[in-house]
XYZ file of C-alpha atoms in Angstrom:
724
model
C 40.843 24.617 57.239
C 39.466 27.534 57.802
C 35.570 28.597 56.397
C 33.099 31.620 56.687
C 29.739 31.088 56.533
C 28.175 33.306 53.734
C 26.428 35.962 54.888
C 23.729 35.680 51.715
C 22.816 31.933 52.643
C 20.699 32.258 55.706
C 19.174 28.684 56.814
C 15.687 28.994 59.359
C 15.300 26.514 62.083
C 13.508 23.833 61.171
C 13.216 22.699 65.244
C 11.281 25.301 67.530
C 12.880 22.781 70.053
C 16.161 24.108 72.145
C 16.032 21.092 74.195
C 16.157 18.298 71.146
C 19.360 20.261 70.001
C 22.715 18.391 70.217
C 26.388 19.444 70.035
C 28.881 17.908 68.879
C 31.744 19.110 69.957
C 35.395 17.333 69.009
C 37.092 15.872 71.966
C 40.878 15.814 71.567
C 42.382 12.520 71.855
C 45.630 12.224 73.225
C 46.919 12.602 69.639
C 45.189 15.467 68.895
C 45.847 17.317 71.570
C 49.538 16.106 71.683
C 49.326 17.627 67.377
C 48.010 20.840 69.166
C 50.988 20.533 71.393
C 53.328 20.537 68.474
C 51.679 23.077 66.406
C 51.215 25.500 69.315
C 47.074 24.602 70.155
C 46.194 26.957 67.269
C 47.285 27.996 63.948
C 47.669 31.143 63.819
C 47.674 33.311 60.188
C 47.004 36.566 59.828
C 46.505 37.172 63.472
C 43.498 35.272 63.077
C 42.416 32.580 65.331
C 40.373 29.271 63.564
C 38.802 26.712 65.531
C 36.934 23.550 64.209
C 33.534 22.880 65.492
C 30.624 20.690 64.386
C 27.292 21.608 65.132
C 23.969 19.810 63.928
C 22.558 23.855 62.819
C 24.488 26.461 61.299
C 22.486 29.751 62.612
C 22.664 32.180 60.511
C 23.864 35.116 63.259
C 27.657 33.653 62.331
C 27.198 36.393 59.473
C 26.092 39.017 62.148
C 29.082 39.115 64.585
C 31.063 41.994 65.012
C 34.585 41.897 63.946
C 38.096 43.694 64.860
C 40.175 45.489 63.213
C 42.982 43.526 65.036
C 41.484 40.184 64.959
C 39.016 38.171 63.705
C 37.616 34.870 64.851
C 35.668 32.556 62.498
C 34.300 29.473 63.037
C 33.464 26.652 61.366
C 30.426 24.513 61.437
C 28.550 22.251 59.275
C 25.270 20.922 59.778
C 25.522 16.360 60.885
C 22.255 14.988 59.098
C 23.184 12.192 61.616
C 23.385 13.498 65.187
C 24.923 10.955 67.361
C 21.918 10.170 70.881
C 22.679 12.058 73.889
C 25.333 9.965 75.911
C 26.876 8.112 73.414
C 30.728 8.822 73.525
C 33.408 7.453 70.514
C 37.282 7.760 70.129
C 37.076 11.237 69.398
C 33.913 12.516 69.661
C 31.384 13.714 72.173
C 28.104 14.427 72.082
C 26.555 16.744 74.710
C 23.133 18.396 75.298
C 22.652 22.253 75.121
C 21.680 21.908 79.024
C 24.666 20.365 80.045
C 26.549 23.463 79.464
C 28.382 25.107 82.187
C 26.062 26.480 85.098
C 27.332 29.748 84.115
C 26.630 29.914 80.118
C 23.088 27.908 81.096
C 21.978 30.981 83.058
C 23.422 33.692 80.808
C 21.152 32.133 78.751
C 17.829 32.170 80.531
C 18.781 35.717 81.298
C 18.893 36.335 77.605
C 15.965 34.105 76.005
C 13.888 35.765 79.018
C 14.600 39.357 77.422
C 14.007 38.430 74.133
C 10.506 36.205 75.022
C 9.570 39.133 76.685
C 7.846 40.848 73.591
C 6.898 37.958 70.972
C 5.173 40.134 68.587
C 8.424 41.471 68.651
C 11.627 39.081 67.344
C 14.304 40.944 66.956
C 14.255 42.407 69.922
C 17.174 41.700 72.258
C 19.459 41.512 69.309
C 21.810 44.278 69.750
C 22.578 43.062 73.205
C 23.279 39.600 72.508
C 26.076 41.067 69.334
C 27.428 43.291 71.987
C 27.687 40.787 73.905
C 29.149 38.261 71.855
C 31.843 41.838 71.028
C 32.941 42.588 74.007
C 33.601 38.444 74.680
C 35.331 38.210 71.099
C 36.850 41.371 72.083
C 38.618 40.329 75.134
C 39.433 37.455 74.191
C 41.197 38.128 71.387
C 43.364 40.897 73.164
C 44.173 38.424 75.750
C 44.841 36.278 72.909
C 47.135 38.621 71.255
C 48.929 39.631 74.461
C 49.689 35.488 75.065
C 50.318 35.112 71.201
C 53.037 37.987 71.432
C 55.391 35.171 73.236
C 56.738 32.742 70.968
C 55.330 29.247 70.860
C 58.578 27.514 71.364
C 59.383 29.032 74.347
C 55.814 27.752 76.062
C 56.203 24.767 78.224
C 53.602 22.066 77.281
C 50.950 22.650 80.490
C 50.384 26.107 78.950
C 50.013 25.131 75.704
C 47.335 22.308 77.532
C 45.836 25.071 78.886
C 45.371 26.995 76.236
C 43.478 24.509 74.390
C 41.524 23.980 77.679
C 40.449 27.692 77.767
C 39.642 27.709 73.955
C 37.011 24.595 74.547
C 35.594 26.903 77.024
C 35.439 29.582 74.922
C 34.101 27.411 71.772
C 31.065 26.125 73.900
C 29.895 29.345 75.419
C 29.829 30.910 71.788
C 27.643 27.920 71.000
C 25.220 28.434 73.616
C 24.655 32.654 72.880
C 24.441 31.315 69.328
C 21.644 29.259 70.429
C 20.017 31.241 72.205
C 20.138 33.997 69.659
C 18.789 31.601 66.911
C 15.577 31.081 69.364
C 15.683 34.599 69.686
C 15.356 35.515 65.875
C 12.398 32.568 65.613
C 10.392 33.173 68.486
C 6.680 31.683 66.588
C 8.373 28.512 67.330
C 9.098 29.072 71.132
C 7.154 27.170 73.244
C 5.210 29.803 74.464
C 2.690 27.996 77.196
C -0.300 30.997 77.366
C 0.372 31.074 73.152
C -0.081 27.092 73.009
C -3.059 27.465 75.087
C -4.605 29.835 72.636
C -4.402 27.924 69.829
C -5.534 24.662 71.861
C -8.543 26.297 72.519
C -11.178 24.908 70.782
C -13.371 28.399 69.456
C -9.990 29.681 68.189
C -9.818 26.090 66.371
C -13.365 27.253 64.956
C -12.432 30.443 64.039
C -9.566 29.004 62.527
C -11.262 26.513 60.461
C -13.513 29.232 59.803
C -11.367 31.197 58.344
C -9.526 28.838 56.347
C -12.856 27.373 54.828
C -13.600 31.100 53.556
C -10.003 31.227 52.135
C -10.288 27.604 50.229
C -14.248 29.046 48.864
C -12.234 32.252 47.996
C -9.799 30.466 46.787
C -11.755 27.737 44.439
C -13.947 31.062 43.171
C -11.098 32.643 42.197
C -9.468 29.413 40.338
C -13.210 29.315 38.557
C -12.966 32.852 37.619
C -9.469 32.033 35.794
C -11.037 29.347 34.296
C -13.619 30.916 32.266
C -11.150 34.301 31.640
C -9.439 31.431 29.982
C -12.333 29.960 28.039
C -13.247 33.237 27.373
C -9.667 34.298 25.980
C -8.222 31.090 24.941
C -6.068 30.792 21.431
C -6.109 27.544 19.554
C -2.373 27.612 19.628
C -2.847 28.247 24.088
C -3.380 25.196 27.014
C -6.767 25.639 27.263
C -7.097 26.139 23.509
C -5.384 23.460 23.129
C -7.345 20.694 25.518
C -10.746 22.505 24.419
C -10.123 21.822 20.646
C -8.749 17.881 21.828
C -11.912 17.805 24.398
C -14.089 18.845 21.152
C -12.645 16.401 18.807
C -12.943 13.365 21.340
C -16.392 14.481 21.465
C -16.460 14.390 17.578
C -15.038 11.516 17.350
C -17.685 9.992 20.188
C -20.647 11.640 18.582
C -19.282 10.261 14.800
C -19.552 6.664 16.468
C -22.548 6.949 18.491
C -24.238 7.808 14.929
C -22.455 4.468 12.940
C -23.828 2.584 15.556
C -26.989 4.136 15.718
C -27.506 4.010 11.564
C -25.865 0.704 11.922
C -27.940 -0.770 14.010
C -30.570 1.234 12.031
C -29.572 -0.710 8.929
C -29.454 -4.253 10.495
C -33.164 -3.562 12.522
C -34.260 -2.751 8.091
C -32.443 -5.774 7.148
C -34.410 -8.349 9.510
C -37.379 -6.430 8.287
C -36.717 -6.616 5.095
C -35.294 -10.373 5.154
C -39.508 -11.183 7.587
C -41.210 -9.783 4.901
C -39.590 -11.598 1.612
C -39.951 -14.228 3.832
C -43.488 -13.527 3.968
C -43.837 -12.567 0.921
C -41.913 -15.947 -0.517
C -44.895 -17.748 1.749
C -47.720 -16.123 0.042
C -46.555 -16.269 -3.571
C -45.610 -20.209 -2.644
C -49.448 -20.377 -1.188
C -50.503 -18.643 -4.230
C -48.895 -20.724 -6.520
C -50.155 -23.988 -4.927
C -53.422 -22.264 -5.105
C -53.091 -21.733 -8.785
C -52.679 -25.115 -8.885
C -55.051 -26.141 -7.564
C -57.926 -23.962 -9.582
C -55.500 -25.060 -12.519
C -56.265 -29.059 -11.553
C -60.109 -28.231 -10.198
C -60.721 -26.532 -14.304
C -58.794 -30.009 -15.776
C -61.481 -31.921 -13.284
C -64.497 -29.299 -13.802
C -63.700 -30.055 -17.887
C -63.500 -33.329 -17.577
C -66.575 -34.222 -15.863
C -68.189 -31.808 -18.521
C -67.108 -33.637 -21.149
C -68.455 -36.894 -19.515
C -72.163 -35.240 -19.212
C -71.197 -34.047 -22.853
C -70.758 -37.286 -23.596
C -73.222 -39.091 -21.496
C -75.746 -37.168 -22.946
C -74.914 -37.932 -26.234
C -74.937 -41.838 -25.323
C -78.560 -41.106 -23.630
C -79.604 -39.447 -26.636
C -78.347 -42.303 -29.217
C -79.794 -44.702 -27.097
C -83.583 -43.251 -27.499
C -83.291 -42.944 -31.103
C -82.663 -46.526 -31.308
C -84.802 -47.614 -28.414
C -87.200 -44.865 -28.085
C -87.561 -42.670 -25.662
C -86.839 -43.556 -21.779
C -90.548 -41.553 -20.677
C -93.577 -44.411 -20.716
C -96.356 -44.288 -22.515
C -99.027 -44.508 -19.601
C -99.558 -43.916 -15.806
C -100.308 -47.745 -15.770
C -97.069 -48.978 -16.789
C -94.776 -45.647 -15.034
C -93.876 -48.502 -11.868
C -92.031 -50.831 -14.837
C -91.150 -48.293 -16.954
C -89.453 -46.262 -14.320
C -87.427 -49.490 -12.704
C -86.755 -50.766 -16.798
C -85.561 -47.023 -17.231
C -83.243 -46.943 -13.660
C -81.502 -50.128 -14.430
C -81.119 -48.369 -18.076
C -79.412 -46.237 -16.281
C -77.497 -47.980 -14.193
C -76.169 -50.090 -17.195
C -75.272 -46.753 -19.232
C -73.225 -45.417 -16.536
C -71.396 -48.987 -15.959
C -70.503 -48.429 -19.081
C -69.369 -44.993 -19.203
C -67.326 -45.363 -15.859
C -65.319 -47.664 -17.660
C -65.230 -45.864 -21.260
C -63.638 -43.023 -18.615
C -61.431 -44.551 -16.378
C -60.088 -46.276 -19.584
C -58.991 -42.431 -21.127
C -58.058 -40.855 -18.363
C -55.418 -44.433 -17.627
C -54.216 -43.601 -21.358
C -53.490 -39.362 -20.565
C -51.123 -40.866 -17.541
C -49.781 -43.325 -20.260
C -49.063 -40.529 -22.239
C -48.103 -38.165 -19.888
C -45.223 -40.543 -18.260
C -44.357 -40.970 -22.098
C -43.592 -37.164 -22.771
C -41.721 -37.062 -19.324
C -39.603 -40.096 -20.267
C -38.667 -38.428 -23.567
C -37.977 -34.919 -22.006
C -35.672 -36.683 -19.568
C -33.441 -38.717 -22.397
C -32.952 -35.708 -24.118
C -32.140 -33.001 -21.560
C -30.267 -35.223 -19.541
C -28.449 -36.972 -22.419
C -25.052 -39.040 -20.910
C -21.679 -38.246 -21.906
C -19.317 -40.194 -23.390
C -15.797 -39.846 -21.478
C -13.544 -36.973 -22.062
C -9.993 -37.910 -23.412
C -7.303 -37.629 -20.822
C -5.214 -35.020 -22.652
C -8.269 -32.538 -22.659
C -6.927 -28.719 -21.645
C -9.430 -27.678 -18.988
C -10.261 -23.678 -19.066
C -8.571 -21.525 -16.728
C -7.519 -18.178 -16.450
C -4.512 -16.199 -14.894
C -4.881 -15.776 -11.413
C -4.135 -12.151 -10.399
C -3.668 -12.934 -6.394
C -0.272 -14.161 -7.165
C 2.571 -11.689 -9.224
C 2.538 -12.509 -12.508
C 5.092 -12.040 -15.058
C 4.569 -11.143 -18.928
C 5.238 -14.830 -19.555
C 3.394 -16.097 -16.687
C 0.877 -13.787 -17.815
C 0.989 -15.158 -21.723
C 1.770 -18.372 -20.733
C -2.319 -18.751 -19.141
C -4.183 -17.384 -22.502
C -3.949 -20.707 -23.988
C -6.417 -21.791 -21.391
C -8.627 -18.873 -21.194
C -10.399 -19.920 -24.717
C -11.765 -17.666 -27.408
C -9.080 -15.458 -29.105
C -6.797 -15.585 -25.753
C -6.312 -19.588 -27.069
C -5.535 -18.162 -30.723
C -3.232 -15.998 -29.086
C -1.068 -18.517 -27.235
C -1.679 -21.362 -30.017
C -0.211 -18.508 -32.306
C 3.091 -18.257 -29.617
C 3.194 -22.200 -29.788
C 3.613 -22.443 -33.213
C 6.224 -19.744 -33.873
C 8.129 -20.873 -31.126
C 8.440 -24.575 -32.973
C 9.838 -22.404 -36.557
C 12.477 -21.271 -34.334
C 13.391 -24.134 -32.609
C 13.177 -26.651 -35.762
C 16.439 -28.319 -37.335
C 16.598 -30.605 -40.011
C 18.746 -32.995 -37.197
C 15.221 -33.403 -35.839
C 14.127 -35.239 -38.799
C 15.468 -39.108 -39.964
C 17.046 -39.026 -43.099
C 15.630 -39.753 -45.822
C 16.526 -42.444 -48.878
C 16.510 -39.743 -50.982
C 18.199 -37.449 -49.551
C 21.471 -35.508 -51.215
C 25.052 -36.124 -49.546
C 25.119 -31.931 -48.323
C 22.307 -32.989 -45.710
C 23.710 -35.933 -45.045
C 26.220 -33.784 -42.319
C 25.045 -33.767 -39.344
C 26.655 -30.515 -38.796
C 24.845 -29.098 -42.138
C 21.523 -30.284 -40.435
C 22.248 -29.146 -37.110
C 22.464 -25.758 -38.431
C 19.897 -26.201 -41.233
C 16.582 -24.303 -39.749
C 13.098 -23.255 -40.939
C 12.641 -20.867 -43.373
C 10.437 -17.735 -41.963
C 8.551 -15.940 -44.474
C 6.564 -12.318 -42.986
C 4.188 -10.799 -44.731
C 2.789 -7.415 -43.617
C 0.631 -4.518 -44.703
C 1.715 -0.757 -45.243
C -0.382 0.773 -42.536
C 1.269 -1.923 -39.833
C 5.022 0.050 -40.847
C 2.384 3.283 -40.648
C 2.472 2.513 -36.897
C 4.206 1.578 -33.855
C 4.922 -2.193 -34.960
C 7.438 -0.602 -37.706
C 10.148 -1.230 -34.422
C 8.819 -4.401 -33.700
C 9.648 -5.457 -37.599
C 12.754 -3.438 -37.352
C 14.099 -5.566 -34.120
C 13.109 -9.239 -35.898
C 15.500 -7.917 -39.523
C 17.778 -6.959 -37.215
C 18.946 -9.566 -35.404
C 17.896 -11.991 -38.613
C 14.769 -13.539 -36.828
C 13.233 -13.903 -40.013
C 13.953 -14.988 -43.550
C 12.163 -13.663 -46.417
C 9.985 -10.618 -46.364
C 6.883 -9.491 -48.442
C 4.730 -6.180 -47.755
C 3.409 -3.445 -49.839
C 4.556 -0.277 -51.745
C 3.256 1.279 -48.579
C 5.350 -0.831 -46.747
C 8.561 0.307 -48.337
C 7.354 3.888 -48.387
C 6.662 4.635 -45.107
C 9.585 3.876 -43.679
C 11.852 5.516 -45.712
C 9.660 8.536 -44.784
C 9.672 8.021 -41.034
C 13.316 8.618 -41.139
C 12.954 11.799 -43.005
C 10.196 13.406 -40.766
C 8.276 11.644 -38.030
C 3.945 10.334 -37.978
C 1.710 11.640 -35.450
C -1.153 10.273 -33.360
C -3.961 11.991 -33.928
C -7.688 10.620 -34.338
C -9.919 8.866 -36.662
C -13.162 11.412 -36.293
C -10.525 14.343 -38.103
C -12.782 16.192 -40.951
C -11.030 14.596 -44.323
C -11.651 18.352 -46.278
C -10.454 20.366 -43.413
C -6.945 17.375 -43.317
C -6.902 17.983 -47.061
C -6.673 21.992 -47.105
C -4.426 21.718 -44.695
C -1.553 19.126 -46.558
C -2.099 16.447 -43.770
C -2.897 12.934 -44.447
C -4.501 10.642 -42.152
C -4.438 6.828 -42.129
C -7.099 5.552 -39.810
C -6.158 7.828 -36.432
C -2.425 8.912 -37.071
C -1.343 12.126 -39.398
C 2.045 11.944 -42.253
C 2.047 15.665 -43.457
C 2.094 15.832 -46.694
C 5.989 17.682 -46.932
C 7.270 14.235 -45.594
C 6.191 12.844 -49.222
C 7.880 16.077 -50.427
C 11.299 15.816 -48.766
C 10.780 11.761 -49.766
C 10.449 12.742 -53.401
C 13.777 14.891 -52.751
C 15.553 12.077 -51.540
C 14.600 9.048 -53.916
C 15.067 11.229 -57.316
C 18.659 11.624 -57.468
C 18.416 7.845 -56.564
C 16.529 6.322 -59.292
C 19.008 8.627 -61.423
C 21.682 6.687 -60.008
C 19.605 3.317 -60.571
C 19.186 4.378 -64.023
C 22.644 5.475 -65.185
C 24.479 1.898 -63.981
C 21.266 0.619 -65.696
C 22.991 1.756 -68.829
C 26.254 2.135 -67.841
C 26.422 -1.764 -66.677
C 23.276 -3.383 -67.779
C 22.081 -3.810 -64.206
C 18.281 -5.158 -64.594
C 16.612 -3.982 -61.384
C 13.988 -6.351 -59.779
C 11.562 -4.632 -57.083
C 13.503 -6.406 -54.416
C 17.480 -4.956 -55.542
C 15.827 -1.574 -55.997
C 14.910 -1.864 -52.196
C 17.791 -3.109 -51.216
C 19.438 -0.484 -52.763
C 16.957 2.531 -51.064
C 18.468 0.365 -47.520
C 21.745 1.270 -48.583
C 21.298 4.771 -49.441
C 18.944 5.656 -46.607
C 22.307 4.577 -43.826
C 19.974 4.924 -40.783
C 19.939 2.342 -38.296
C 16.420 3.445 -38.071
C 14.969 1.823 -40.883
C 13.530 -1.616 -41.793
C 15.742 -1.759 -44.925
C 18.768 -0.411 -43.628
C 18.821 -3.947 -41.674
C 17.744 -5.764 -44.502
C 20.133 -4.686 -46.726
C 22.873 -5.526 -44.359
C 21.890 -8.658 -43.365
C 21.465 -9.571 -46.734
C 17.028 -10.268 -46.163
C 15.739 -10.406 -49.301
C 12.261 -8.433 -49.302
C 9.662 -8.728 -52.479
C 7.332 -6.251 -53.089
C 4.612 -7.217 -55.737
C 3.080 -4.142 -55.760
C 5.974 -2.115 -55.855
C 4.257 0.588 -57.993
C 1.001 1.013 -55.685
C 1.922 3.701 -53.545
C 4.291 7.158 -53.383
C 7.112 5.039 -54.626
C 5.038 4.916 -57.544
C 4.519 8.471 -58.405
C 7.750 8.885 -58.018
C 8.820 6.715 -60.475
C 5.811 8.217 -62.309
C 7.951 11.944 -62.020
C 10.725 9.824 -62.815
C 9.676 8.872 -66.297
C 9.329 12.747 -67.334
C 12.428 14.205 -65.959
C 14.754 11.344 -67.090
C 13.148 8.093 -69.148
C 14.121 5.159 -69.561
C 14.635 3.145 -65.962
C 13.356 -0.500 -65.706
C 11.827 -2.516 -63.177
C 11.197 -6.475 -64.300
C 9.339 -8.353 -61.620
C 10.154 -12.006 -63.660
C 13.063 -12.002 -61.477
C 11.458 -11.566 -57.931
C 8.680 -14.491 -58.831
C 11.343 -16.575 -60.261
C 13.595 -16.313 -56.357
C 10.281 -16.374 -53.826
C 9.365 -18.928 -55.043
C 12.693 -20.844 -54.992
C 13.260 -19.266 -51.458
C 10.371 -21.673 -50.514
C 11.310 -24.413 -53.041
C 14.680 -25.069 -51.622
C 13.262 -25.078 -47.851
C 13.396 -28.476 -45.659
C 10.456 -26.496 -44.101
C 8.972 -23.222 -43.663
C 6.520 -21.143 -41.304
C 4.663 -18.352 -42.777
C 3.040 -15.203 -40.156
C 1.448 -13.043 -41.730
C -0.133 -9.723 -40.059
C -3.131 -8.753 -42.440
C -4.201 -10.017 -45.385
C -4.431 -8.761 -49.775
C -1.316 -9.105 -51.931
C 1.035 -10.410 -48.776
C -0.846 -13.382 -47.668
C -1.504 -14.598 -51.147
C 2.212 -13.963 -52.360
C 3.711 -15.942 -49.574
C 1.264 -18.208 -49.411
C 1.925 -18.892 -53.450
C 4.922 -18.812 -54.024
C 4.694 -21.798 -50.351
C 2.170 -23.900 -53.210
C 5.834 -25.102 -55.311
C 6.253 -27.136 -52.121
C 3.143 -28.472 -51.765
C 2.608 -25.522 -48.844
C 3.631 -24.619 -46.071
C 4.478 -26.175 -42.601
C 3.758 -24.105 -40.256
C 1.248 -21.063 -40.556
C 0.031 -18.135 -38.060
C -2.509 -15.650 -39.867
C -3.150 -12.430 -37.657
C -6.090 -10.297 -39.408
C -9.572 -9.461 -38.839
C -11.134 -10.368 -42.085
C -13.841 -12.471 -42.389
C -14.814 -15.637 -45.245
C -18.657 -15.064 -45.450
C -17.947 -12.698 -48.542
C -15.376 -15.178 -50.032
C -11.855 -12.353 -50.114
C -8.444 -13.612 -50.135
C -7.795 -11.830 -46.248
C -10.256 -13.633 -44.583
C -10.095 -16.243 -46.034
C -8.595 -19.002 -43.139
C -6.192 -21.489 -43.136
C -8.043 -24.012 -43.954
C -8.870 -23.037 -46.563
C -5.275 -22.516 -48.001
C -4.964 -26.176 -47.234
C -7.496 -27.096 -49.831
C -5.300 -25.330 -52.732
C -1.711 -27.236 -51.364
C -0.072 -23.825 -50.133
C -0.537 -25.107 -46.438
C 0.287 -29.019 -46.576
C -3.042 -31.055 -44.895
C -0.329 -32.045 -42.018
C 0.811 -28.443 -41.407
C 0.044 -26.921 -38.251
C -1.795 -23.335 -37.978
C -4.388 -21.032 -36.246
C -5.661 -17.892 -37.577
C -5.683 -14.844 -34.382
C -8.587 -12.765 -35.257
C -7.445 -9.252 -33.859
C -5.673 -5.988 -34.707
C -2.111 -7.008 -34.902
C -0.960 -3.779 -33.239
C -2.702 -5.256 -30.203
C -1.688 -9.129 -30.415
C 1.449 -8.863 -32.009
C 3.965 -6.958 -29.541
C 2.680 -10.452 -27.187
C 3.608 -12.589 -29.394
C 7.076 -11.244 -30.163
C 7.838 -10.704 -26.685
C 7.246 -14.403 -25.657
C 9.203 -15.546 -28.549
C 11.704 -14.099 -30.558
C 12.653 -11.034 -27.748
C 12.759 -14.135 -25.366
C 16.404 -15.850 -26.944
C 17.567 -11.506 -27.769
C 17.853 -10.715 -24.180
C 19.476 -13.894 -22.502
């Protein structure tokens, strides 16, 4: 293999000692020599001689060797990272020191070294002569080889080939020595000149070097500080210095905030401690003041008692003097005797008075004890045992995630009107679950209702009543849901409850405000229902829609002899509207009767009034309806009433149930109060007195706006089964 060292890859010798370098030369073994003999000792390609050697270093001077136009010597070298010790022999390798080269080469090296080191300041001096020597030797060797190579190798005897190999090795060693010398010549700063060594070991020189080194370090530090100052002055937020400074500023700011927080917290704690101490002192002062007040009160009472005693004693003395005469003696002779008698009398009087006062004190103490016992007995009255089935008050726990069902389940234990909502849910679910099969068969039961299948399908008949304003509100969609799924059996409402449903099919109702000015609304053709607005154009559309239907009713009355009742008219209007958004469309579809005893009390009555002028003769009979609704109640095995609001719808449903001795379940939802004796404000118990609700019936009144509570009640009752 033949390689040439690249002239661009120059390596600097790291070891200045020539004696420490070792050259490893491949010593040809017998096998190697035989191979060389077989191959002619050298490989010939393009008149070039290639020799394989292995050295510890690869001097860069190889790239400067002169080449001939006829011949070229290529030397392959590689760095031996692990040189073998001197004198160690292997089967194929031999390590020798550069000092072990033949004496001729050694002397030439000394001459070359002395020539190259005569001027240390010129490290490349002698380079040209050395290169010239190498060039001459290489040229002479190449010419000799060229002459010998003219003889074919096959014609050379073996000993000639061996001689040629030996000479080649000697030449290689000579070249290696010269290369080592040249390498040392190129790096004179590492040569071991004793005089230069002494200069470096001189203390003065060392001191000078240290001084210069310190000055250099100081200058470096000064330059670094200037650079930092320049960076600090000219930094930007996105520069490295800027980022560092911003980060440091943020850290200082956070530290400052933390210190401020700790300081504030410490002050707050100190203030709290001081306040607690002040409160304690104030409490002690208050307690002492109260004790002083109590003592003053007791002293005042004692003083008053003593004054009373003194007054009584004076009164006794006065009465005694009036009875027995003055206590003063009449003359001086009897003064001593009189004084003695007076003292005895006074002692006797004082003893009597003391006995009397002690009795009064004992009597007062007895009175206080009696008052204490009376007050204690009144306040700390003993309770009778609570029934075992009593329900405790408890609200929902929102620490747990509650569903609507779980929330409404808690209503029955919250109390007040929430309890009433929970009770209404319970009663409506009882209405829905009841079946005739739940009751025992009565002795006078008809054969039809003795059939188990009939009994299991016979349900509680549910009467639903609502006022017109609820249809104007969003409860209309909830009522439509109940009728759409046949969840109620009989409906009673007002004229507005009928017409508002159809008007909503023709035009929308809008949310507004309770405080809107009525005059302004009237000027703009806007009708207010609470905080709802119905444009008057909607009623015009209703007139355009309903008048042709009234014409048809009159025509069928005349041609077919049909007698129209309010429920029949409502049924026909539900058919004509043909809109699934309508309550009465589904009442018509599901054959649910809708009764309206005040059909003319509203816009529908206005339309009937207008129709009498355009096409008179229409007759609407209410007698058939009163018979129909009463029979709905009479023939029902069990009834339940749900009434939203009051007035005519409430009374009409309750009065129909009077025909069967009252309803079995009743749920009222309104805000009416009974203090004015109104039907709307009457509680269910008043209907019991009239026989409209049975005496053993379950009933509840919820004092609330139906728009708030009825959606919750429907969600927990009727809607649950639909979505199962």
